[in-house]
Short mmCIF file of C-alpha atoms in Angstrom, two decimals:
data_model
loop_
_atom_site.label_atom_id
_atom_site.label_comp_id
_atom_site.label_asym_id
_atom_site.label_seq_id
_atom_site.Cartn_x
_atom_site.Cartn_y
_atom_site.Cartn_z
CA MET A 208 -27.10 -4.95 1.01
CA SER A 209 -24.17 -6.60 -0.79
CA LEU A 210 -23.86 -3.85 -3.41
CA ALA A 211 -24.03 -1.20 -0.69
CA GLN A 212 -21.12 -2.92 1.07
CA LEU A 213 -19.13 -3.03 -2.17
CA GLU A 214 -19.66 0.70 -2.64
CA LYS A 215 -18.71 1.44 0.95
CA THR A 216 -15.49 -0.56 0.65
CA LEU A 217 -14.44 0.80 -2.72
CA LYS A 218 -15.01 4.42 -1.72
CA LEU A 219 -12.30 3.82 0.90
CA ASP A 220 -10.11 1.52 -1.18
CA ILE A 221 -9.89 3.52 -4.42
CA LYS A 222 -7.96 6.75 -3.94
CA ALA A 223 -5.15 8.75 -5.49
CA ALA A 224 -1.57 8.27 -4.33
CA LEU A 225 1.70 9.87 -5.39
CA GLY A 226 4.59 7.41 -5.40
CA CYS A 227 4.88 3.80 -4.29
CA THR A 228 2.68 3.48 -1.22
CA GLU A 229 5.28 1.74 0.98
CA PRO A 230 7.88 4.56 1.10
CA ILE A 231 4.92 6.94 1.27
CA THR A 232 3.57 5.25 4.40
CA ILE A 233 7.05 5.59 5.95
CA ALA A 234 7.00 9.30 5.10
CA LEU A 235 3.51 9.57 6.56
CA ALA A 236 4.62 7.96 9.83
CA THR A 237 7.65 10.24 10.24
CA CYS A 238 5.52 13.26 9.30
CA LYS A 239 3.06 12.51 12.10
CA ALA A 240 5.83 11.65 14.56
CA ARG A 241 7.85 14.80 13.81
CA ARG A 242 4.77 16.93 14.45
CA MET A 243 4.62 15.42 17.95
CA ALA A 244 8.26 16.51 18.48
CA GLY A 245 9.98 19.70 17.30
CA GLU A 246 11.40 21.15 14.11
CA ASN A 247 15.11 20.51 14.67
CA ILE A 248 15.53 16.77 14.32
CA LYS A 249 18.26 14.97 16.22
CA LYS A 250 17.34 11.37 15.47
CA ILE A 251 14.81 9.22 13.61
CA SER A 252 14.39 5.57 14.61
CA LEU A 253 12.36 3.23 12.42
CA ARG A 254 11.13 -0.30 13.12
CA LEU A 255 9.70 -1.92 9.98
CA SER A 256 8.03 -5.24 9.24
CA THR A 257 9.66 -7.55 6.71
CA ASN A 258 7.01 -6.71 4.13
CA LEU A 259 7.31 -2.96 4.47
CA LEU A 260 11.11 -3.04 4.50
CA LYS A 261 11.42 -5.05 1.29
CA ASN A 262 8.79 -2.97 -0.53
CA ALA A 263 10.39 0.38 0.31
CA MET A 264 14.06 -0.40 -0.35
CA GLU A 265 14.48 -0.06 -4.09
CA VAL A 266 11.69 2.08 -5.48
CA GLY A 267 11.97 5.59 -6.90
CA ILE A 268 10.50 8.44 -4.85
CA PRO A 269 8.50 11.10 -6.74
CA GLY A 270 9.94 14.60 -6.88
CA THR A 271 13.52 13.39 -6.42
CA SER A 272 14.52 12.56 -10.02
CA GLY A 273 14.44 8.84 -9.28
CA GLN A 274 16.29 8.85 -5.96
CA ARG A 275 15.34 6.06 -3.60
CA GLY A 276 15.88 4.62 -0.18
CA ILE A 277 14.05 4.27 3.13
CA PRO A 278 16.13 6.98 4.88
CA LEU A 279 15.24 9.51 2.19
CA ALA A 280 11.53 8.66 2.40
CA ALA A 281 11.63 9.05 6.18
CA ALA A 282 13.43 12.39 5.97
CA LEU A 283 11.09 13.77 3.31
CA GLY A 284 8.06 12.95 5.44
CA CYS A 285 9.43 15.05 8.29
CA TYR A 286 9.38 18.18 6.15
CA SER A 287 6.01 17.76 4.42
CA LEU A 288 3.79 20.81 4.85
CA LYS A 289 0.54 19.03 4.01
CA GLU A 290 -2.10 20.23 6.44
CA THR A 291 -3.78 16.83 6.38
CA PRO A 292 -1.07 14.38 5.27
CA GLY A 293 -2.13 11.30 3.31
CA LEU A 294 -0.90 9.26 0.36
CA THR A 295 -0.13 12.42 -1.64
CA LEU A 296 1.93 14.11 1.09
CA LEU A 297 5.03 14.33 -1.16
CA GLU A 298 3.40 16.33 -3.95
CA ASN A 299 4.78 19.74 -4.89
CA MET A 300 8.34 18.75 -3.96
CA ASN A 301 10.84 21.61 -4.24
CA GLU A 302 14.62 21.87 -4.01
CA GLU A 303 14.62 23.31 -0.49
CA TRP A 304 12.48 20.44 0.83
CA LEU A 305 14.58 17.81 -0.95
CA GLY A 306 17.80 19.47 0.17
CA ARG A 307 16.79 19.46 3.84
CA ALA A 308 15.87 15.78 3.60
CA ARG A 309 19.12 14.83 1.88
CA ASP A 310 21.08 16.72 4.51
CA LEU A 311 19.30 14.76 7.24
CA VAL A 312 20.22 11.50 5.53
CA ALA A 313 23.82 12.60 4.99
CA ARG A 314 24.24 13.33 8.70
CA ASP A 315 23.40 9.68 9.45
CA LEU A 316 20.57 10.52 11.86
CA ILE A 317 18.23 7.73 10.73
CA THR A 318 18.35 4.15 12.03
CA ILE A 319 16.35 1.24 10.64
CA ASP A 320 15.58 -1.95 12.54
CA LEU A 321 13.61 -4.99 11.50
CA ALA A 322 10.48 -5.66 13.53
CA GLY A 323 10.78 -9.37 12.90
CA GLU A 324 7.79 -10.27 15.03
CA LYS A 325 5.49 -8.15 12.88
CA HIS A 326 3.97 -9.35 9.60
CA GLY A 327 2.15 -7.47 6.89
CA LEU A 328 2.27 -3.68 7.01
CA PHE A 329 3.85 -2.22 10.17
CA ILE A 330 6.00 0.81 10.95
CA ASP A 331 6.98 2.29 14.30
CA ALA A 332 8.58 5.72 13.79
CA LEU A 333 10.21 7.66 16.63
CA VAL A 334 11.49 11.21 16.05
CA GLU A 335 13.61 13.09 18.62
CA ASP A 336 14.42 16.81 18.41
CA ASP A 337 17.39 18.78 19.73
CA GLN A 338 15.48 19.58 22.93
CA ASN A 339 14.97 15.86 23.63
CA ASN A 340 11.26 16.03 22.79
CA THR A 341 9.99 12.88 21.11
CA GLY A 342 7.13 12.00 18.79
CA ARG A 343 6.08 8.50 17.91
CA CYS A 344 3.71 7.12 15.29
CA ILE A 345 2.73 3.53 14.57
CA ILE A 346 0.94 2.65 11.33
CA ALA A 347 -0.28 -0.92 10.87
CA GLY A 348 -2.62 -2.98 8.74
CA SER A 349 -3.17 -0.49 5.92
CA HIS A 350 -1.10 2.38 4.57
CA GLU A 351 -2.82 5.19 6.49
CA ASN A 352 -4.02 3.30 9.55
CA CYS A 353 -2.37 5.17 12.42
CA ILE A 354 -2.91 3.14 15.59
CA LEU A 355 -0.69 5.12 18.00
CA LEU A 356 0.56 8.68 18.45
CA GLU A 357 2.79 9.61 21.38
CA LYS A 358 4.33 12.93 22.50
CA ASN A 359 7.17 12.65 24.98
CA GLY A 360 6.03 9.13 25.88
CA GLU A 361 2.45 10.21 26.60
CA THR A 362 -0.33 8.75 24.47
CA VAL A 363 -2.08 11.33 22.29
CA PHE A 364 -4.07 8.80 20.27
CA SER A 365 -4.41 5.03 20.32
CA SER A 366 -6.52 2.49 18.49
CA THR A 367 -6.80 -1.22 17.85
CA SER A 368 -4.89 -2.74 14.93
CA CYS A 369 -8.10 -2.52 12.89
CA GLY A 370 -8.54 1.04 14.05
CA GLU A 371 -11.40 3.08 15.41
CA ASN A 372 -10.04 5.91 13.28
CA GLN A 373 -11.17 6.63 9.74
CA SER A 374 -7.97 5.23 8.23
CA GLY A 375 -8.55 1.86 9.90
CA GLU A 376 -12.10 1.68 8.61
CA VAL A 377 -10.96 0.21 5.31
CA LEU A 378 -9.76 -2.95 7.08
CA ARG A 379 -13.17 -3.49 8.63
CA GLU A 380 -14.98 -2.82 5.36
CA ARG A 381 -12.77 -5.26 3.43
CA GLU A 382 -13.60 -7.91 6.00
CA ALA A 383 -17.32 -7.15 5.77
CA LEU A 384 -17.16 -7.41 1.96
CA ALA A 385 -15.31 -10.73 2.16
CA ARG A 386 -18.13 -12.22 4.24
CA LEU A 387 -20.74 -11.64 1.54
CA SER A 388 -21.74 -13.74 -1.44
CA PHE A 389 -20.19 -12.22 -4.55
CA LYS A 390 -23.01 -13.65 -6.66
CA GLU A 391 -25.43 -11.07 -5.26
CA ILE A 392 -22.96 -8.29 -6.03
CA TRP A 393 -22.47 -9.57 -9.59
CA ASN A 394 -26.21 -9.80 -10.24
CA ASN A 395 -26.85 -6.24 -9.03
CA ILE A 396 -23.74 -4.53 -10.36
CA THR A 397 -25.76 -2.46 -12.86
CA ASP A 398 -27.16 -0.49 -9.90
CA LEU A 399 -23.80 1.12 -9.11
CA SER A 400 -24.00 4.75 -8.03
CA PRO A 401 -22.98 7.50 -10.48
CA GLU A 402 -20.46 8.74 -7.87
CA LEU A 403 -18.50 5.47 -7.77
CA ARG A 404 -18.67 5.09 -11.55
CA GLU A 405 -17.18 8.56 -11.99
CA ARG A 406 -14.39 7.91 -9.48
CA MET A 407 -13.31 4.70 -11.23
CA LEU A 408 -13.45 6.22 -14.72
CA ASN A 409 -11.46 9.22 -13.50
CA GLY A 410 -8.94 6.70 -12.25
CA ILE A 411 -8.46 5.41 -15.79
CA ALA A 412 -7.78 8.93 -17.04
CA MET A 413 -5.28 9.49 -14.23
CA ASN A 414 -3.52 6.18 -14.85
CA LEU A 415 -3.34 6.71 -18.61
CA LYS A 416 -1.22 9.81 -17.97
CA VAL A 417 1.30 7.68 -16.09
CA ALA A 418 1.30 5.11 -18.91
CA LYS A 419 2.00 7.93 -21.39
CA ALA A 420 4.90 9.06 -19.20
CA GLY A 421 6.29 5.53 -19.36
CA LEU A 422 5.93 5.44 -23.13
CA ASP A 423 7.65 8.83 -23.28
CA LYS A 424 10.64 7.10 -21.68
CA ASP A 425 9.96 8.27 -18.13
CA GLY A 426 10.68 4.71 -16.95
CA PHE A 427 14.05 3.14 -16.22
CA LEU A 428 13.36 -0.03 -18.22
CA ASN A 429 11.50 1.52 -21.17
CA ILE A 430 9.53 -1.74 -21.20
CA GLY A 431 6.35 -0.36 -22.80
CA ASN A 432 8.23 0.82 -25.87
CA ILE A 433 10.14 -2.45 -26.08
CA TYR A 434 6.83 -4.32 -26.15
CA ASN A 435 5.44 -2.04 -28.83
CA GLN A 436 8.59 -2.48 -30.92
CA LEU A 437 8.29 -6.27 -30.63
CA ILE A 438 4.74 -5.92 -31.97
CA ILE A 439 5.91 -3.69 -34.85
CA ASP A 440 8.73 -6.11 -35.71
CA GLY A 441 6.34 -9.05 -35.83
CA TRP A 442 7.68 -10.94 -32.84
CA LEU A 443 4.44 -10.40 -30.94
CA GLY A 444 0.89 -10.21 -32.27
CA ASN A 445 -0.85 -6.85 -32.54
CA ASP A 446 -3.69 -8.04 -30.30
CA VAL A 447 -5.63 -6.79 -27.31
CA ILE A 448 -3.56 -8.75 -24.78
CA ASN A 449 -0.21 -7.43 -25.98
CA LYS A 450 -1.53 -3.87 -26.25
CA ALA A 451 -2.72 -4.09 -22.66
CA LYS A 452 0.61 -5.53 -21.53
CA ALA A 453 2.56 -2.74 -23.22
CA LEU A 454 0.39 0.01 -21.72
CA THR A 455 0.33 -1.43 -18.21
CA SER A 456 4.03 -2.26 -18.06
CA ALA A 457 4.89 1.26 -19.25
CA ALA A 458 2.83 2.77 -16.44
CA VAL A 459 4.32 0.52 -13.74
CA ASP A 460 7.85 1.19 -15.02
CA ALA A 461 7.29 4.95 -14.82
CA ARG A 462 5.75 4.77 -11.36
CA MET A 463 8.45 2.55 -9.91
CA SER A 464 11.09 4.86 -11.39
CA GLY A 465 9.70 7.78 -9.34
CA CYS A 466 7.27 9.41 -11.79
CA ASP A 467 5.87 12.67 -10.39
CA LEU A 468 2.27 11.88 -11.43
CA PRO A 469 -0.37 10.43 -9.09
CA VAL A 470 -2.14 7.15 -9.79
CA MET A 471 -5.51 5.79 -8.73
CA THR A 472 -4.87 2.91 -6.37
CA SER A 473 -6.74 -0.28 -5.58
CA ALA A 474 -6.66 -1.74 -2.05
CA GLY A 475 -3.68 0.37 -1.05
CA SER A 476 -1.50 -0.18 -4.12
CA GLY A 477 -0.93 1.99 -7.16
CA ASN A 478 0.40 -0.94 -9.18
CA GLN A 479 -2.78 -2.85 -8.37
CA GLY A 480 -4.80 0.13 -9.58
CA LEU A 481 -2.81 0.18 -12.83
CA THR A 482 -3.22 -3.59 -13.28
CA ILE A 483 -6.99 -3.29 -13.09
CA SER A 484 -7.75 -0.02 -14.86
CA LEU A 485 -5.47 -0.01 -17.90
CA PRO A 486 -6.11 -3.54 -19.24
CA LEU A 487 -9.88 -3.13 -18.76
CA HIS A 488 -9.68 0.19 -20.63
CA VAL A 489 -7.91 -1.53 -23.55
CA LEU A 490 -10.39 -4.44 -23.54
CA ALA A 491 -13.41 -2.11 -23.38
CA GLU A 492 -12.10 -0.14 -26.35
CA HIS A 493 -11.58 -3.37 -28.29
CA LEU A 494 -15.11 -4.56 -27.48
CA LYS A 495 -16.60 -1.07 -27.96
CA ALA A 496 -18.11 -1.33 -24.48
CA ASP A 497 -19.62 1.88 -23.07
CA ASP A 498 -18.59 3.60 -19.86
CA ARG A 499 -21.40 2.00 -17.87
CA LYS A 500 -20.25 -1.50 -18.74
CA LEU A 501 -16.61 -0.56 -18.14
CA SER A 502 -17.32 0.97 -14.74
CA GLU A 503 -19.20 -2.17 -13.69
CA ALA A 504 -16.24 -4.33 -14.71
CA LEU A 505 -13.94 -2.02 -12.78
CA ALA A 506 -16.09 -2.33 -9.64
CA ILE A 507 -16.00 -6.13 -9.86
CA SER A 508 -12.22 -6.10 -10.27
CA HIS A 509 -11.60 -3.67 -7.43
CA GLY A 510 -14.01 -5.62 -5.22
CA ILE A 511 -12.26 -8.96 -5.78
CA THR A 512 -8.92 -7.26 -5.09
CA SER A 513 -10.18 -5.81 -1.81
CA ILE A 514 -11.46 -9.24 -0.72
CA LEU A 515 -8.12 -10.85 -1.53
CA LYS A 516 -6.31 -8.13 0.41
CA HIS A 517 -8.45 -8.98 3.41
CA HIS A 518 -7.53 -12.66 3.14
CA SER A 519 -3.81 -12.22 2.39
CA GLY A 520 -3.08 -8.98 4.25
CA THR A 521 -2.20 -5.60 2.78
CA LEU A 522 1.39 -6.81 2.26
CA SER A 523 2.51 -10.43 2.08
CA ALA A 524 5.03 -12.82 0.54
CA MET A 525 2.86 -13.12 -2.56
CA CYS A 526 2.88 -10.45 -5.25
CA GLY A 527 -0.37 -8.58 -4.69
CA CYS A 528 -0.25 -7.03 -8.14
CA VAL A 529 -0.17 -10.41 -9.88
CA VAL A 530 -2.21 -12.54 -7.50
CA CYS A 531 -4.71 -10.06 -6.01
CA SER A 532 -5.34 -7.44 -8.69
CA GLY A 533 -4.57 -9.98 -11.42
CA THR A 534 -7.38 -12.17 -10.11
CA GLY A 535 -9.63 -9.12 -9.83
CA LEU A 536 -8.79 -8.23 -13.43
CA THR A 537 -9.76 -11.76 -14.48
CA ALA A 538 -13.26 -11.36 -13.06
CA GLY A 539 -13.69 -7.89 -14.55
CA ALA A 540 -12.53 -9.05 -17.97
CA THR A 541 -14.99 -11.94 -17.80
CA TYR A 542 -17.79 -9.46 -17.16
CA LEU A 543 -16.78 -7.34 -20.16
CA LEU A 544 -16.68 -10.47 -22.29
CA GLY A 545 -20.29 -11.26 -21.37
CA GLY A 546 -19.72 -14.01 -18.83
CA ASP A 547 -21.97 -14.73 -15.85
CA ILE A 548 -20.95 -15.39 -12.23
CA GLU A 549 -20.38 -19.10 -12.92
CA THR A 550 -18.08 -18.23 -15.82
CA ALA A 551 -16.29 -15.69 -13.64
CA THR A 552 -15.76 -18.35 -10.97
CA ALA A 553 -14.25 -20.64 -13.58
CA ALA A 554 -12.06 -17.81 -14.85
CA VAL A 555 -10.84 -17.02 -11.33
CA ASN A 556 -10.06 -20.70 -10.79
CA ASN A 557 -8.16 -20.74 -14.10
CA MET A 558 -6.14 -17.80 -12.78
CA VAL A 559 -5.63 -19.31 -9.33
CA GLY A 560 -4.46 -22.52 -10.95
CA SER A 561 -1.79 -20.67 -12.93
CA ILE A 562 -0.25 -17.78 -10.97
CA THR A 563 -0.83 -18.43 -7.26
CA GLY A 564 2.43 -18.29 -5.32
CA ILE A 565 4.31 -15.73 -7.42
CA ILE A 566 6.47 -14.05 -4.81
CA CYS A 567 6.79 -10.41 -3.83
CA ASP A 568 10.46 -9.46 -3.70
CA GLY A 569 9.86 -5.79 -3.10
CA ALA A 570 8.65 -2.79 -5.07
CA LYS A 571 10.98 -1.90 -7.95
CA VAL A 572 11.05 -1.30 -11.70
CA GLY A 573 11.06 -5.09 -12.21
CA CYS A 574 7.45 -5.15 -11.02
CA SER A 575 6.57 -4.09 -14.56
CA ILE A 576 7.61 -7.54 -15.82
CA LYS A 577 5.47 -9.26 -13.19
CA LEU A 578 2.52 -7.16 -14.28
CA VAL A 579 3.02 -8.42 -17.83
CA CYS A 580 2.43 -11.91 -16.43
CA ALA A 581 -0.66 -10.72 -14.56
CA VAL A 582 -2.32 -9.15 -17.61
CA ASP A 583 -1.45 -12.09 -19.84
CA SER A 584 -2.76 -14.72 -17.41
CA ALA A 585 -5.85 -12.73 -16.48
CA PHE A 586 -7.02 -12.15 -20.05
CA GLN A 587 -6.30 -15.72 -21.09
CA SER A 588 -8.05 -17.12 -18.00
CA ALA A 589 -11.14 -15.04 -18.75
CA MET A 590 -11.18 -15.76 -22.48
CA MET A 591 -10.76 -19.49 -21.92
CA ALA A 592 -13.51 -19.59 -19.29
CA VAL A 593 -15.92 -17.76 -21.61
CA ARG A 594 -15.19 -20.47 -24.18
CA GLY A 595 -15.93 -23.27 -21.73
CA LEU A 596 -12.60 -24.12 -20.08
CA ARG A 597 -13.19 -25.18 -16.47
CA LEU A 598 -10.45 -26.51 -14.23
CA PRO A 599 -11.77 -29.29 -11.96
CA THR A 600 -12.24 -27.88 -8.47
CA THR A 601 -10.40 -30.93 -7.17
CA ASN A 602 -7.22 -29.43 -8.65
CA GLY A 603 -4.74 -28.10 -6.12
CA VAL A 604 -5.93 -25.13 -4.06
CA LEU A 605 -9.06 -24.35 -6.08
CA GLY A 606 -12.30 -23.82 -4.18
CA GLU A 607 -15.82 -24.97 -4.95
CA ASN A 608 -16.91 -21.37 -5.45
CA LEU A 609 -15.39 -17.94 -5.96
CA GLU A 610 -15.40 -17.07 -2.26
CA SER A 611 -13.54 -20.22 -1.19
CA SER A 612 -10.92 -19.85 -3.93
CA LEU A 613 -10.16 -16.31 -2.74
CA ALA A 614 -9.94 -17.48 0.87
CA ASN A 615 -7.54 -20.28 -0.13
CA ILE A 616 -5.18 -17.76 -1.74
CA GLY A 617 -5.16 -15.86 1.53
CA LEU A 618 -4.22 -18.97 3.50
CA ILE A 619 -1.26 -19.58 1.20
CA ALA A 620 -0.02 -16.02 1.74
CA ALA A 621 -0.53 -15.98 5.51
CA PRO A 622 0.28 -18.09 7.39
CA GLY A 623 1.57 -20.29 4.54
CA MET A 624 4.38 -18.08 3.18
CA ILE A 625 5.53 -16.11 6.23
CA GLU A 626 8.85 -17.97 6.40
CA THR A 627 9.23 -17.48 2.65
CA ASP A 628 8.95 -13.75 3.25
CA ASP A 629 11.81 -13.82 5.75
CA GLN A 630 14.00 -15.70 3.27
CA ILE A 631 13.21 -13.23 0.47
CA LEU A 632 14.27 -10.31 2.65
CA SER A 633 17.42 -12.14 3.73
CA ILE A 634 18.44 -12.55 0.09
CA MET A 635 17.64 -8.91 -0.67
CA LEU A 636 19.63 -7.60 2.28
CA GLY A 637 22.58 -9.80 1.32
CA LYS A 638 23.06 -7.84 -1.90
CA PRO A 639 24.86 -4.49 -2.12
CA LEU A 640 22.25 -1.76 -2.10
CA LYS A 641 22.77 0.88 -4.79
CA GLN A 642 21.35 3.86 -2.91
CA GLU A 643 24.26 6.25 -3.22
CA ASN A 644 22.12 8.96 -4.81
CA ALA A 645 19.79 8.90 -1.81
CA SER A 646 22.41 9.26 0.87
#
């Protein structure tokens, strides 16, 4: 029962995406809205939650040579020709498509307003054509969860915030997974289906290509190569943790810079997928673990991440890549190192006791530095737990078991840090935005 629920959740929560998923969900919303209106666009009006706004502001968009900006993402979505648009709707970008989108932005036809009453992931996109036809799309809760489509003010489709549609199903399945005992999942993880194993291992292959792009200087910061040079020069040890940090940071740097390669996501985030898959790949190689053991560790990591996303929300004031996938990575690393569920609980508590509360200040190339922290803390938390380190559960926000610790993290994110989120965005909006190449 528990393993079946894990499989059901992960089959929805592990998928390929091209580009940072926040600007992509904006493009998806305008794509659906434009198809309710006409071809000749007169105006695009966007209402975005704090979380979506801050995560879409400063990240590179694939196919644009690193251009960025919410208006550009919205305009690109309008001209996508994908028959069934999803998280890869911007693939196969060409100059004509990009040129039409840039022209739309240059004509100042796109307005952006803050939906301050909305938290987590929320976008309300309204597109009006030159014949005064309108199309509207609302996406909420998860990146593809369309809860409303309107044509000329008439409802074409509507759903609850958790969705009766297929895209909203992931929210329900995360919740169902979070209600179960993870001990039963851990003890039966060897019974994973070949289909899920193959999907997760294919995700490693996909994500390694993005890491290679980062190491080939396809990232703005060149952080992966800087790490490797520090190892060569003797400033850092040539060990499994630093190798994993170099590889993962290179991949995140490339992706946040607008790399044109897809990544395998975890719980709606490509960076979370990178944080799980690449370090576990490095650790498995170091331990000479086979693909079966690696795929089981991956499933544990993805599962913990999905549970944390249920508790904290798809987007929140806390950095999901560090706190959510970092905690998932901790449990998966513990499994590879031979630990049992009690050791994994201790490892997760070690992680919770060290990194909980690291803020999300939007998607950007600087996320690669945060991911360095995630990999470092996750591996050390797991390695220390395997060697007997146990934080007392009376410490801080730690829970008595794995499930309660995960739930406590969620409470800190929402409702605990909602006001923090507003302050983060206020600081971000108070700075000059360098988006001239997107406008």
